[in-house]
CSV table of C-alpha atoms in Angstrom, one decimal:
chain,number,residue,atom,x,y,z
A,14,LEU,CA,-14.1,-37.8,51.8
A,15,GLU,CA,-14.7,-40.6,49.3
A,16,LEU,CA,-18.5,-40.7,47.8
A,17,LYS,CA,-19.8,-44.0,46.4
A,18,LEU,CA,-23.2,-45.0,44.6
A,19,LEU,CA,-24.8,-48.0,46.5
A,20,THR,CA,-28.4,-48.0,45.2
A,21,VAL,CA,-30.8,-45.9,42.7
A,22,LYS,CA,-34.7,-46.7,43.0
A,23,LYS,CA,-37.4,-45.3,41.2
A,24,SER,CA,-41.4,-44.7,42.1
A,25,GLY,CA,-43.8,-42.3,40.2
A,26,LYS,CA,-42.4,-39.4,40.0
A,27,TYR,CA,-39.3,-39.2,42.5
A,28,ARG,CA,-35.6,-41.2,42.6
A,29,VAL,CA,-34.3,-42.2,45.7
A,30,GLU,CA,-30.6,-42.7,45.8
A,31,VAL,CA,-28.3,-44.0,48.3
A,32,TRP,CA,-24.5,-43.3,48.7
A,33,ASN,CA,-22.0,-44.3,51.3
A,34,ILE,CA,-20.0,-41.6,52.3
A,35,ARG,CA,-16.2,-42.8,54.2
A,36,ASN,CA,-14.1,-39.8,55.8
A,37,VAL,CA,-10.7,-40.4,54.5
A,38,ALA,CA,-9.2,-38.2,56.7
A,39,LYS,CA,-6.9,-38.0,59.6
A,40,SER,CA,-9.4,-35.8,61.4
A,41,ASN,CA,-13.1,-35.6,62.1
A,42,LEU,CA,-15.6,-34.5,59.7
A,43,LYS,CA,-18.3,-32.8,60.7
A,44,LEU,CA,-21.2,-33.4,57.7
A,45,SER,CA,-24.5,-30.9,56.7
A,46,GLU,CA,-27.2,-31.7,54.9
A,47,LYS,CA,-26.4,-28.5,53.0
A,48,LEU,CA,-23.3,-30.2,51.5
A,49,PHE,CA,-25.1,-32.4,48.9
A,50,TYR,CA,-27.7,-30.2,47.7
A,51,ASP,CA,-28.2,-28.9,44.8
A,52,ILE,CA,-30.9,-26.5,43.2
A,53,GLY,CA,-33.0,-28.1,41.0
A,54,GLN,CA,-34.4,-32.3,41.3
A,55,ILE,CA,-33.4,-32.6,45.1
A,56,VAL,CA,-36.4,-33.2,47.5
A,57,ALA,CA,-35.1,-34.0,50.7
A,58,ILE,CA,-31.3,-35.3,51.5
A,59,ALA,CA,-30.8,-37.6,55.4
A,60,LEU,CA,-27.6,-38.1,56.8
A,61,GLU,CA,-27.2,-42.0,59.2
A,62,GLU,CA,-24.5,-39.9,61.2
A,63,ARG,CA,-23.3,-36.0,60.9
A,64,ASN,CA,-20.1,-37.0,62.9
A,65,LEU,CA,-17.7,-38.9,61.0
A,66,ASN,CA,-14.4,-40.5,62.7
A,67,PRO,CA,-11.8,-41.2,60.3
A,68,ASN,CA,-12.0,-43.8,58.3
A,69,GLN,CA,-15.7,-44.2,59.6
A,70,GLU,CA,-18.4,-44.7,57.1
A,71,THR,CA,-22.7,-43.7,56.5
A,72,LYS,CA,-25.6,-43.1,54.3
A,73,MET,CA,-26.9,-40.8,52.6
A,74,PHE,CA,-30.0,-41.1,51.4
A,75,ARG,CA,-31.1,-38.4,48.6
A,76,VAL,CA,-34.9,-37.8,47.3
A,77,LEU,CA,-35.0,-36.3,43.5
A,78,SER,CA,-37.5,-35.5,41.2
A,79,ASN,CA,-38.2,-37.6,38.3
A,80,VAL,CA,-40.0,-35.0,36.2
């Protein structure tokens, strides 16, 4: 799994991060929002695709509280 932070935008008390995720394994990968959740500032997580073939990419959106 390869993660790359693409964008960070701030709006009021929230910060939105857009990540690129790539499956670098030779087998299919099943993603879940729980894999990327940390207790604390994270308010929401969304994945464009949950099932990735080898070398396939998707985007993840994380909303964090700035407080």
